Tab-separated table of C-alpha atoms and ligand atoms in Angstrom:
chain	number	residue	atom	x	y	z
Z	30	MET	CA	-0.613	-15.381	-56.027
Z	31	SER	CA	-3.245	-16.423	-53.377
Z	32	ASP	CA	-6.981	-16.128	-53.995
Z	33	ALA	CA	-7.517	-14.184	-50.732
Z	34	GLN	CA	-9.999	-11.334	-50.956
Z	35	VAL	CA	-8.037	-8.067	-50.667
Z	36	PHE	CA	-10.453	-5.657	-49.095
Z	37	PRO	CA	-14.179	-5.521	-48.565
Z	38	ASP	CA	-16.626	-3.731	-50.858
Z	39	GLU	CA	-18.854	-1.136	-49.234
Z	40	GLU	CA	-21.905	-3.374	-48.967
Z	41	THR	CA	-20.011	-6.205	-47.273
Z	42	GLU	CA	-18.358	-3.687	-44.946
Z	43	ASN	CA	-21.691	-2.541	-43.589
Z	44	ASN	CA	-22.798	-6.126	-42.901
Z	45	LEU	CA	-20.146	-6.681	-40.304
Z	46	GLU	CA	-22.173	-5.657	-37.321
Z	47	ASN	CA	-22.273	-9.021	-35.581
Z	48	LYS	CA	-18.808	-9.562	-34.208
Z	49	ILE	CA	-17.498	-13.029	-33.317
Z	50	PRO	CA	-15.439	-12.641	-30.148
Z	51	ARG	CA	-12.276	-14.738	-30.376
Z	52	LYS	CA	-9.458	-15.717	-28.046
Z	53	ILE	CA	-6.370	-14.091	-29.475
Z	54	GLY	CA	-2.848	-15.203	-28.644
Z	55	PHE	CA	0.170	-13.198	-29.763
Z	56	VAL	CA	3.857	-13.469	-30.446
Z	57	HIS	CA	5.922	-10.316	-30.588
Z	58	LEU	CA	9.174	-10.360	-32.558
Z	59	GLY	CA	11.715	-7.633	-33.311
Z	60	CYS	CA	12.423	-4.141	-32.042
Z	61	PRO	CA	10.725	-1.790	-29.589
Z	62	LYS	CA	9.048	0.015	-32.492
Z	63	ASN	CA	7.414	-3.261	-33.513
Z	64	LEU	CA	6.436	-3.880	-29.872
Z	65	VAL	CA	4.416	-0.668	-29.880
Z	66	ASP	CA	2.574	-1.941	-32.977
Z	67	THR	CA	1.939	-5.311	-31.290
Z	68	GLU	CA	0.486	-3.577	-28.236
Z	69	ASN	CA	-1.652	-1.260	-30.332
Z	70	MET	CA	-3.075	-4.108	-32.411
Z	71	LEU	CA	-3.901	-6.040	-29.217
Z	72	GLY	CA	-5.588	-2.937	-27.834
Z	73	LEU	CA	-7.693	-2.457	-30.987
Z	74	LEU	CA	-8.737	-6.130	-30.954
Z	75	GLU	CA	-9.611	-6.035	-27.238
Z	76	LYS	CA	-11.634	-2.848	-27.808
Z	77	ASP	CA	-13.526	-4.690	-30.563
Z	78	GLY	CA	-14.615	-7.365	-28.099
Z	79	HIS	CA	-11.955	-10.050	-28.468
Z	80	GLU	CA	-10.115	-11.651	-25.526
Z	81	ILE	CA	-6.339	-11.447	-25.450
Z	82	VAL	CA	-4.975	-14.682	-23.974
Z	83	ALA	CA	-1.459	-15.224	-22.612
Z	84	SER	CA	-0.927	-18.738	-23.951
Z	85	GLU	CA	-1.253	-19.808	-27.567
Z	86	ASP	CA	-2.774	-23.107	-26.427
Z	87	GLU	CA	-6.121	-21.521	-25.582
Z	88	ALA	CA	-6.062	-19.147	-28.579
Z	89	ASP	CA	-8.467	-19.375	-31.535
Z	90	VAL	CA	-5.980	-17.437	-33.600
Z	91	VAL	CA	-2.426	-16.242	-32.940
Z	92	LEU	CA	-1.283	-12.798	-34.063
Z	93	VAL	CA	2.406	-12.968	-34.925
Z	94	ASN	CA	3.980	-9.531	-35.297
Z	95	THR	CA	7.050	-10.418	-37.282
Z	96	CYS	CA	10.516	-8.938	-37.852
Z	97	SER	CA	12.445	-8.999	-41.114
Z	98	PHE	CA	15.431	-6.723	-40.411
Z	99	ILE	CA	18.151	-9.240	-41.217
Z	100	GLU	CA	18.298	-12.820	-42.520
Z	101	LYS	CA	18.374	-14.279	-39.014
Z	102	ALA	CA	15.282	-12.291	-38.000
Z	103	GLN	CA	13.424	-13.457	-41.096
Z	104	GLU	CA	14.344	-17.074	-40.354
Z	105	GLU	CA	13.167	-16.705	-36.750
Z	106	SER	CA	9.839	-15.223	-37.880
Z	107	VAL	CA	9.278	-18.069	-40.359
Z	108	GLN	CA	10.239	-20.670	-37.742
Z	109	VAL	CA	7.748	-19.226	-35.242
Z	110	LEU	CA	4.989	-19.249	-37.883
Z	111	ALA	CA	5.859	-22.807	-38.956
Z	112	GLY	CA	5.910	-23.968	-35.329
Z	113	LEU	CA	2.439	-22.559	-34.662
Z	114	ALA	CA	1.133	-23.930	-37.963
Z	115	GLU	CA	2.369	-27.396	-36.982
Z	116	GLN	CA	0.284	-27.061	-33.811
Z	117	GLY	CA	-2.686	-26.405	-36.092
Z	118	LYS	CA	-2.953	-22.785	-34.946
Z	119	LYS	CA	-4.723	-20.241	-37.122
Z	120	LEU	CA	-2.404	-17.334	-37.838
Z	121	MET	CA	-2.668	-13.589	-38.354
Z	122	ILE	CA	0.686	-12.466	-39.790
Z	123	THR	CA	1.615	-8.823	-39.266
Z	124	GLY	CA	4.804	-6.732	-39.141
Z	125	CYS	CA	7.827	-6.391	-41.413
Z	126	LEU	CA	7.811	-9.952	-42.815
Z	127	ALA	CA	4.145	-9.442	-43.777
Z	128	GLN	CA	4.996	-6.107	-45.411
Z	129	LYS	CA	7.923	-7.615	-47.288
Z	130	PHE	CA	6.500	-10.904	-48.546
Z	131	GLN	CA	2.765	-10.062	-48.602
Z	132	GLY	CA	0.652	-12.659	-50.507
Z	133	GLU	CA	3.530	-15.172	-50.636
Z	134	LEU	CA	2.923	-15.798	-46.927
Z	135	LEU	CA	-0.695	-16.771	-47.557
Z	136	ASP	CA	0.591	-19.345	-50.062
Z	137	LEU	CA	3.336	-20.519	-47.735
Z	138	PHE	CA	1.031	-20.841	-44.684
Z	139	PRO	CA	-2.443	-22.232	-45.393
Z	140	GLU	CA	-3.041	-21.705	-41.665
Z	141	ALA	CA	-2.738	-17.956	-42.175
Z	142	GLU	CA	-6.132	-16.260	-42.101
Z	143	ALA	CA	-4.627	-12.882	-42.938
Z	144	VAL	CA	-1.433	-11.081	-43.847
Z	145	VAL	CA	-1.517	-7.500	-42.619
Z	146	GLY	CA	1.020	-4.897	-43.715
Z	147	ILE	CA	2.287	-1.790	-41.894
Z	148	ASN	CA	-0.360	0.509	-43.370
Z	149	ASP	CA	-3.213	-1.721	-42.299
Z	150	VAL	CA	-2.343	-1.967	-38.591
Z	151	PRO	CA	-5.215	0.426	-37.685
Z	152	ASP	CA	-7.675	-1.897	-39.535
Z	153	ILE	CA	-6.707	-5.002	-37.576
Z	154	ALA	CA	-10.138	-5.278	-35.886
Z	155	ARG	CA	-12.023	-4.999	-39.178
Z	156	ILE	CA	-9.724	-7.638	-40.704
Z	157	MET	CA	-10.297	-9.937	-37.715
Z	158	ARG	CA	-14.067	-9.630	-38.234
Z	159	ARG	CA	-13.628	-10.799	-41.785
Z	160	THR	CA	-11.390	-13.749	-40.924
Z	161	ALA	CA	-13.753	-14.717	-38.099
Z	162	LYS	CA	-16.283	-15.329	-40.886
Z	163	GLY	CA	-13.875	-17.649	-42.645
Z	164	GLU	CA	-12.375	-15.255	-45.188
Z	165	ARG	CA	-8.666	-15.081	-45.949
Z	166	VAL	CA	-7.514	-11.471	-46.118
Z	167	LEU	CA	-4.480	-9.909	-47.746
Z	168	ALA	CA	-4.256	-6.342	-46.409
Z	169	THR	CA	-0.967	-4.948	-47.615
Z	170	GLN	CA	0.014	-1.813	-49.497
Z	171	GLN	CA	3.340	-0.654	-50.913
Z	172	ASP	CA	5.043	2.429	-49.444
Z	173	PRO	CA	3.207	2.633	-46.109
Z	174	THR	CA	2.201	6.072	-44.863
Z	175	TYR	CA	0.560	4.989	-41.607
Z	176	VAL	CA	1.548	6.964	-38.500
Z	177	LEU	CA	0.346	5.952	-35.070
Z	178	GLU	CA	-1.833	8.755	-33.772
Z	179	ASP	CA	-4.154	7.258	-31.179
Z	180	ASP	CA	-2.134	5.253	-28.622
Z	181	SER	CA	-4.888	5.294	-25.998
Z	182	VAL	CA	-6.140	1.762	-26.750
Z	183	ARG	CA	-2.655	0.275	-26.491
Z	184	ARG	CA	-2.629	-2.928	-24.475
Z	185	HIS	CA	0.811	-3.006	-22.908
Z	186	VAL	CA	2.384	-6.459	-22.838
Z	187	THR	CA	4.280	-5.329	-19.758
Z	188	LEU	CA	3.511	-1.967	-18.147
Z	189	GLY	CA	5.945	-1.330	-15.369
Z	190	ALA	CA	8.051	1.676	-14.432
Z	191	TRP	CA	9.018	2.330	-18.048
Z	192	THR	CA	7.599	1.982	-21.525
Z	193	TYR	CA	8.335	2.840	-25.137
Z	194	ILE	CA	6.625	5.640	-27.052
Z	195	LYS	CA	6.949	5.486	-30.829
Z	196	ILE	CA	7.332	9.082	-32.052
Z	197	ALA	CA	7.863	8.442	-35.753
Z	198	GLU	CA	7.687	5.828	-38.466
Z	199	GLY	CA	9.858	4.990	-41.459
Z	200	CYS	CA	13.239	6.357	-42.539
Z	201	ASP	CA	14.614	8.514	-45.359
Z	202	TYR	CA	18.156	7.196	-45.258
Z	203	LYS	CA	19.549	4.534	-47.578
Z	204	CYS	CA	22.114	2.672	-45.482
Z	205	SER	CA	23.262	-0.041	-47.841
Z	206	PHE	CA	22.803	-2.923	-45.335
Z	207	CYS	CA	19.282	-1.948	-44.295
Z	208	ILE	CA	15.871	-2.756	-45.798
Z	209	ILE	CA	13.764	-0.960	-43.183
Z	210	PRO	CA	12.889	1.993	-45.469
Z	211	SER	CA	11.605	-0.488	-48.083
Z	212	MET	CA	9.299	-2.046	-45.458
Z	213	ARG	CA	8.386	0.887	-43.219
Z	214	GLY	CA	8.322	3.636	-45.861
Z	215	ARG	CA	9.480	7.267	-45.794
Z	216	PHE	CA	10.059	9.113	-42.527
Z	217	ARG	CA	6.963	10.598	-40.888
Z	218	SER	CA	6.472	12.050	-37.418
Z	219	ARG	CA	3.595	11.647	-34.979
Z	220	SER	CA	2.131	14.996	-33.993
Z	221	GLU	CA	3.801	16.624	-31.001
Z	222	GLU	CA	0.456	17.112	-29.212
Z	223	ASN	CA	-0.319	13.422	-29.597
Z	224	VAL	CA	3.057	12.277	-28.252
Z	225	VAL	CA	2.853	14.657	-25.285
Z	226	GLU	CA	-0.718	13.577	-24.491
Z	227	ASN	CA	0.360	9.934	-24.790
Z	228	ALA	CA	3.221	10.511	-22.320
Z	229	ARG	CA	0.922	12.359	-19.920
Z	230	GLU	CA	-1.543	9.445	-19.927
Z	231	LEU	CA	1.247	6.964	-19.280
Z	232	ALA	CA	2.585	9.061	-16.397
Z	233	GLU	CA	-0.920	9.083	-14.930
Z	234	LYS	CA	-0.810	5.268	-15.112
Z	235	GLY	CA	2.381	5.231	-13.035
Z	236	VAL	CA	5.031	5.120	-15.774
Z	237	VAL	CA	8.043	7.109	-14.559
Z	238	GLU	CA	10.332	6.605	-17.575
Z	239	VAL	CA	9.308	6.988	-21.209
Z	240	ILE	CA	11.665	5.859	-23.978
Z	241	LEU	CA	11.122	7.572	-27.317
Z	242	VAL	CA	11.743	5.281	-30.306
Z	243	GLY	CA	11.651	5.460	-34.090
Z	244	GLN	CA	14.002	4.296	-36.792
Z	245	ASP	CA	15.633	7.732	-36.552
Z	246	THR	CA	14.384	9.836	-33.623
Z	247	THR	CA	16.603	12.806	-34.506
Z	248	SER	CA	14.622	13.504	-37.684
Z	249	TYR	CA	11.551	14.030	-35.515
Z	250	GLY	CA	9.537	17.060	-36.566
Z	251	LYS	CA	11.345	17.714	-39.852
Z	252	ASP	CA	8.026	17.112	-41.638
Z	253	PHE	CA	6.071	19.695	-39.635
Z	254	GLY	CA	8.634	22.283	-38.624
Z	255	GLY	CA	9.197	20.757	-35.205
Z	256	SER	CA	12.219	19.082	-33.635
Z	257	LEU	CA	13.212	16.418	-31.119
Z	258	ALA	CA	14.668	19.188	-28.919
Z	259	SER	CA	11.289	20.944	-28.833
Z	260	LEU	CA	9.510	17.672	-28.036
Z	261	LEU	CA	11.915	16.937	-25.166
Z	262	ARG	CA	11.261	20.392	-23.688
Z	263	LYS	CA	7.493	19.809	-23.851
Z	264	LEU	CA	7.757	16.341	-22.276
Z	265	ASN	CA	10.015	17.778	-19.575
Z	266	LYS	CA	7.015	19.756	-18.294
Z	267	ILE	CA	4.956	16.637	-17.524
Z	268	GLU	CA	4.835	16.656	-13.740
Z	269	LYS	CA	4.550	12.963	-12.947
Z	270	LEU	CA	7.186	11.902	-15.480
Z	271	GLU	CA	10.659	11.446	-13.985
Z	272	ARG	CA	12.797	10.217	-16.848
Z	273	ILE	CA	12.750	10.844	-20.597
Z	274	ARG	CA	15.065	8.854	-22.854
Z	275	PHE	CA	15.326	8.614	-26.620
Z	276	MET	CA	17.078	5.900	-28.658
Z	277	TYR	CA	18.433	5.689	-32.228
Z	278	ALA	CA	19.912	9.140	-32.871
Z	279	TYR	CA	21.368	9.625	-36.352
Z	280	PRO	CA	25.015	10.814	-36.065
Z	281	ASN	CA	25.006	14.038	-38.019
Z	282	LEU	CA	21.644	15.091	-36.620
Z	283	VAL	CA	22.971	15.409	-33.072
Z	284	SER	CA	22.739	19.197	-33.129
Z	285	ASP	CA	23.798	21.753	-30.525
Z	286	GLU	CA	20.084	22.547	-30.118
Z	287	LEU	CA	19.438	18.889	-29.209
Z	288	LEU	CA	22.417	18.699	-26.831
Z	289	GLU	CA	21.264	21.893	-25.093
Z	290	ALA	CA	17.792	20.431	-24.631
Z	291	ILE	CA	19.281	17.251	-23.118
Z	292	ASN	CA	21.495	19.376	-20.858
Z	293	GLU	CA	18.801	21.851	-19.733
Z	294	CYS	CA	15.876	19.446	-19.246
Z	295	GLU	CA	16.298	17.870	-15.801
Z	296	LYS	CA	14.072	14.874	-16.675
Z	297	VAL	CA	15.921	14.042	-19.875
Z	298	VAL	CA	18.528	11.408	-18.976
Z	299	LYS	CA	22.141	12.332	-19.632
Z	300	TYR	CA	22.509	9.487	-22.080
Z	301	LEU	CA	22.883	9.451	-25.870
Z	302	ASP	CA	22.243	6.363	-27.996
Z	303	CYS	CA	23.712	6.965	-31.451
Z	304	PRO	CA	24.470	3.900	-33.621
Z	305	LEU	CA	27.543	4.783	-35.736
Z	306	GLN	CA	27.816	1.381	-37.448
Z	307	HIS	CA	31.530	1.802	-38.190
Z	308	THR	CA	34.377	4.380	-37.880
Z	309	HIS	CA	36.570	3.796	-40.952
Z	310	PRO	CA	35.717	6.225	-43.813
Z	311	GLU	CA	35.965	3.503	-46.495
Z	312	MET	CA	33.497	1.295	-44.630
Z	313	LEU	CA	31.155	4.195	-43.910
Z	314	LYS	CA	31.100	5.113	-47.604
Z	315	ARG	CA	30.271	1.506	-48.562
Z	316	MET	CA	27.567	1.512	-45.874
Z	317	ARG	CA	26.233	4.833	-47.191
Z	318	ARG	CA	26.652	6.308	-43.726
Z	319	PRO	CA	27.989	9.757	-42.757
Z	320	VAL	CA	31.800	9.896	-42.607
Z	321	MET	CA	32.841	11.779	-39.479
Z	322	ASP	CA	35.509	11.874	-36.752
Z	323	HIS	CA	33.870	9.751	-34.106
Z	324	VAL	CA	36.409	10.482	-31.403
Z	325	ALA	CA	35.811	14.217	-31.930
Z	326	PHE	CA	32.050	13.552	-31.937
Z	327	ALA	CA	32.246	11.829	-28.531
Z	328	ARG	CA	34.443	14.633	-27.172
Z	329	ARG	CA	32.009	17.329	-28.410
Z	330	VAL	CA	29.003	15.651	-26.772
Z	331	ARG	CA	30.857	15.163	-23.476
Z	332	GLU	CA	32.038	18.784	-23.468
Z	333	LYS	CA	28.462	19.989	-24.006
Z	334	ILE	CA	26.989	17.682	-21.344
Z	335	PRO	CA	29.474	16.738	-18.615
Z	336	GLY	CA	28.846	13.257	-17.210
Z	337	ILE	CA	26.741	12.094	-20.147
Z	338	LYS	CA	27.087	8.408	-21.086
Z	339	LEU	CA	27.360	7.426	-24.744
Z	340	ARG	CA	25.961	4.296	-26.331
Z	341	THR	CA	26.737	3.246	-29.878
Z	342	ALA	CA	26.614	0.207	-32.123
Z	343	PHE	CA	28.931	-1.165	-34.808
Z	344	ILE	CA	28.447	-3.700	-37.573
Z	345	VAL	CA	31.499	-5.865	-38.224
Z	346	GLY	CA	32.168	-8.038	-41.253
Z	347	PHE	CA	30.637	-5.669	-43.790
Z	348	PRO	CA	31.679	-6.634	-47.347
Z	349	GLY	CA	35.163	-5.289	-48.048
Z	350	GLU	CA	36.145	-4.926	-44.379
Z	351	THR	CA	39.858	-5.572	-43.776
Z	352	GLU	CA	42.020	-6.022	-40.682
Z	353	GLU	CA	43.109	-2.397	-41.141
Z	354	HIS	CA	39.460	-1.301	-40.831
Z	355	ILE	CA	39.107	-3.359	-37.658
Z	356	GLU	CA	42.256	-1.784	-36.191
Z	357	HIS	CA	40.666	1.596	-36.894
Z	358	LEU	CA	37.545	0.526	-34.959
Z	359	LYS	CA	39.650	-0.777	-32.062
Z	360	GLN	CA	41.578	2.504	-31.910
Z	361	ALA	CA	38.289	4.446	-31.830
Z	362	ILE	CA	37.017	2.251	-28.962
Z	363	ARG	CA	40.253	2.927	-27.017
Z	364	GLU	CA	40.088	6.695	-27.663
Z	365	ALA	CA	36.351	7.454	-27.604
Z	366	ARG	CA	35.687	5.031	-24.745
Z	367	TRP	CA	31.955	4.584	-25.428
Z	368	ASP	CA	30.229	3.721	-22.194
Z	369	ARG	CA	27.847	1.286	-23.827
Z	370	LEU	CA	28.557	-0.597	-27.053
Z	371	GLY	CA	26.758	-3.211	-29.133
Z	372	VAL	CA	28.662	-4.998	-31.907
Z	373	PHE	CA	26.602	-6.861	-34.496
Z	374	GLU	CA	27.749	-9.388	-37.080
Z	375	TYR	CA	26.980	-8.340	-40.635
Z	376	SER	CA	24.736	-10.717	-42.584
Z	377	ASP	CA	23.352	-10.421	-46.076
Z	378	VAL	CA	19.648	-9.698	-46.398
Z	379	ASP	CA	17.973	-10.007	-49.751
Z	380	THR	CA	16.982	-6.722	-51.424
Z	381	ALA	CA	19.613	-4.798	-49.403
Z	382	HIS	CA	22.188	-3.060	-51.635
Z	383	SER	CA	25.054	-4.539	-49.612
Z	384	GLN	CA	24.035	-8.031	-50.678
Z	385	THR	CA	25.280	-7.148	-54.176
Z	386	LEU	CA	28.695	-6.038	-52.934
Z	387	ASP	CA	31.819	-8.154	-53.455
Z	388	GLN	CA	34.515	-9.072	-50.944
Z	389	LYS	CA	32.218	-10.876	-48.528
Z	390	VAL	CA	33.897	-11.636	-45.184
Z	391	PRO	CA	33.819	-15.280	-44.020
Z	392	VAL	CA	31.481	-15.908	-41.053
Z	393	GLU	CA	34.256	-17.207	-38.790
Z	394	VAL	CA	36.307	-14.048	-39.450
Z	395	ILE	CA	33.253	-11.889	-38.655
Z	396	ARG	CA	32.741	-13.839	-35.436
Z	397	ARG	CA	36.432	-13.419	-34.432
Z	398	ARG	CA	36.312	-9.676	-35.133
Z	399	ARG	CA	33.144	-9.220	-33.065
Z	400	GLU	CA	34.639	-11.106	-30.127
Z	401	ALA	CA	37.842	-9.039	-30.310
Z	402	LEU	CA	35.894	-5.753	-30.250
Z	403	MET	CA	33.640	-6.895	-27.408
Z	404	ALA	CA	36.676	-8.022	-25.392
Z	405	LEU	CA	38.216	-4.569	-25.822
Z	406	GLN	CA	34.929	-2.883	-24.919
Z	407	GLN	CA	34.611	-5.056	-21.832
Z	408	GLU	CA	37.869	-3.582	-20.510
Z	409	VAL	CA	36.640	-0.030	-21.183
Z	410	ALA	CA	33.222	-0.712	-19.613
Z	411	TYR	CA	34.794	-2.331	-16.541
Z	412	GLU	CA	37.254	0.538	-15.963
Z	413	GLU	CA	34.416	3.069	-16.259
Z	414	ASN	CA	32.170	1.081	-13.888
Z	415	LEU	CA	34.936	0.747	-11.272
Z	416	LYS	CA	34.984	4.570	-11.046
Z	417	LEU	CA	31.365	4.444	-9.762
Z	418	ILE	CA	32.175	2.471	-6.608
Z	419	GLY	CA	31.511	4.634	-3.547
Z	420	GLN	CA	29.200	6.977	-5.479
Z	421	THR	CA	25.486	7.266	-4.601
Z	422	LEU	CA	23.379	7.168	-7.784
Z	423	PRO	CA	19.625	7.563	-8.405
Z	424	VAL	CA	18.432	4.095	-9.483
Z	425	LEU	CA	15.005	3.317	-10.948
Z	426	ILE	CA	13.847	0.007	-9.488
Z	427	ASP	CA	12.509	-2.022	-12.419
Z	428	GLU	CA	11.599	-5.248	-10.672
Z	429	ILE	CA	11.832	-7.451	-7.604
Z	430	ASN	CA	12.088	-11.088	-8.624
Z	431	ALA	CA	10.621	-14.154	-6.890
Z	432	TYR	CA	13.705	-14.384	-4.665
Z	433	GLY	CA	13.300	-10.769	-3.533
Z	434	GLN	CA	16.279	-9.688	-5.626
Z	435	MET	CA	15.853	-6.079	-6.719
Z	436	THR	CA	17.189	-4.832	-10.049
Z	437	GLY	CA	17.177	-1.350	-11.429
Z	438	ARG	CA	18.895	1.070	-13.767
Z	439	THR	CA	20.804	4.288	-13.497
Z	440	GLN	CA	19.877	7.104	-15.880
Z	441	TRP	CA	22.757	5.849	-18.048
Z	442	ASP	CA	21.105	2.511	-18.810
Z	443	ALA	CA	18.289	1.729	-21.234
Z	444	PRO	CA	16.226	-1.395	-20.523
Z	445	GLU	CA	17.029	-4.620	-22.314
Z	446	VAL	CA	20.351	-3.415	-23.803
Z	447	ASP	CA	22.450	-1.737	-21.089
Z	448	ASN	CA	23.676	-2.376	-17.539
Z	449	THR	CA	21.608	-3.228	-14.509
Z	450	VAL	CA	22.104	-2.509	-10.812
Z	451	LEU	CA	21.560	-5.294	-8.271
Z	452	VAL	CA	20.119	-3.455	-5.263
Z	453	LYS	CA	19.868	-4.411	-1.612
Z	454	GLY	CA	17.529	-2.624	0.811
Z	455	GLU	CA	13.956	-1.339	0.917
Z	456	ALA	CA	12.342	-0.016	-2.266
Z	457	LEU	CA	9.404	-0.630	-4.620
Z	458	PRO	CA	9.290	-1.088	-8.409
Z	459	GLY	CA	8.867	2.302	-10.062
Z	460	GLU	CA	10.693	4.155	-7.296
Z	461	ILE	CA	13.874	6.081	-8.029
Z	462	VAL	CA	16.045	5.608	-4.920
Z	463	PRO	CA	19.597	6.690	-3.950
Z	464	VAL	CA	21.855	3.639	-4.185
Z	465	GLU	CA	25.441	3.583	-2.934
Z	466	ILE	CA	27.524	1.523	-5.370
Z	467	THR	CA	29.637	-1.087	-3.597
Z	468	ALA	CA	30.792	-3.356	-6.441
Z	469	ALA	CA	31.100	-3.291	-10.226
Z	470	GLY	CA	31.412	-5.687	-13.117
Z	471	PRO	CA	31.807	-4.810	-16.804
Z	472	TYR	CA	28.057	-4.785	-17.352
Z	473	ASP	CA	26.403	-4.419	-13.970
Z	474	LEU	CA	26.740	-2.754	-10.595
Z	475	LYS	CA	25.843	-3.708	-7.021
Z	476	GLY	CA	24.757	-1.417	-4.220
Z	477	PHE	CA	22.384	-0.739	-1.385
Z	478	VAL	CA	19.582	1.771	-0.875
Z	479	VAL	CA	20.782	4.772	1.146
Z	480	SER	CA	17.967	5.698	3.562
I	142	SF4	S1	19.058	5.058	-40.518
I	142	SF4	FE1	19.877	3.493	-41.861
I	142	SF4	S2	19.990	1.673	-40.545
I	142	SF4	FE2	18.586	3.082	-39.571
I	142	SF4	S3	16.547	2.491	-40.312
I	142	SF4	FE3	17.339	4.129	-41.646
I	142	SF4	S4	18.278	3.073	-43.371
I	142	SF4	FE4	18.050	1.577	-41.688
């Protein structure tokens, strides 16, 4: 175990008046929820007088907000840290890898000035003051309870037409392939007032689309008698906001109340992201996921909200998965016709229950199964996109690249994971413009601005 000083005694704390401004570089790894933490830590450090620099070369210390969701993510985080260490960079290690491995990382990386766990994100500036004086700090606690409340200092890495708002932290489920609850702790919501105020401030800054994220957004409010439906209705009243999206719904928490809120709130996009992970009951039981009729689920949502687009995600290659289970998934894709689908290859991650399961599926079989499902989905996606040719759709212009090429998204597309629209004509980033669709591919559309 490292000899790093854990946390300051009172007397030392009070002697920290003279700050040592530093140039801070950063590397963000992992999911949108982790991105919000990265941006908040940068904001707290900037507020405390440090300079956030774009390139690591000019940085005194590099904050690496790590991911540890699956083996591959852990390897990537360690590779990034090792790469920076080789360049002689001082490191501040935060995020899920820091929460999971804690003091071991101080031993593994002598270049690390501090390892900061989930619960200590709000103390990042105080920790930086200590490391600036040459101390090595281990600031980690088991079972984090931290909930982001003040998002006002957040320093957005990219603030364009859209941005993420983290509405909750942690998760109470025990999916057998997932270690997030062991790193992020039990489920806890941000206060509704705080989220609404946060969204209002962002809309004032020109954000037209907010994307609500959490490990499980549909549990929002269960810890204070609120609900995601109620939050959506409150956000729908924010004048300057034009689009409200939420990601990561938990299947059996997609209530009629929630579907009514989506349907009745004009700013809430008619889009539902609900990772199902698999469809075969045997696999769902082994995954410790709710067993349900997914085709009926898709039908119910579409009946409640005509025209809604459904996104889901599957994990293939879970221990014990057979060809019969894959046929079941293929049949569900043909019948449910999800509009957007992500298929992920299962991989063991230490401390996850699934790692202890037998009947592991060989990697090449997993790869073949994923490709087969994505090929099937590509047909579905293409057929659905072809139906949009000739229609005029509201498209949010996200960016105009160096060649003047405009790209945007319909209400049915989340950034970074779904389709894009290549747009011709006159428009500005952040504008929602009517675009007549002239061509379609499986995963993108083309069209021109209708004046
Ligand atoms: S719902 Fe399951 S997969 Fe998602 S964060 Fe919670 S335990 Fe992990």
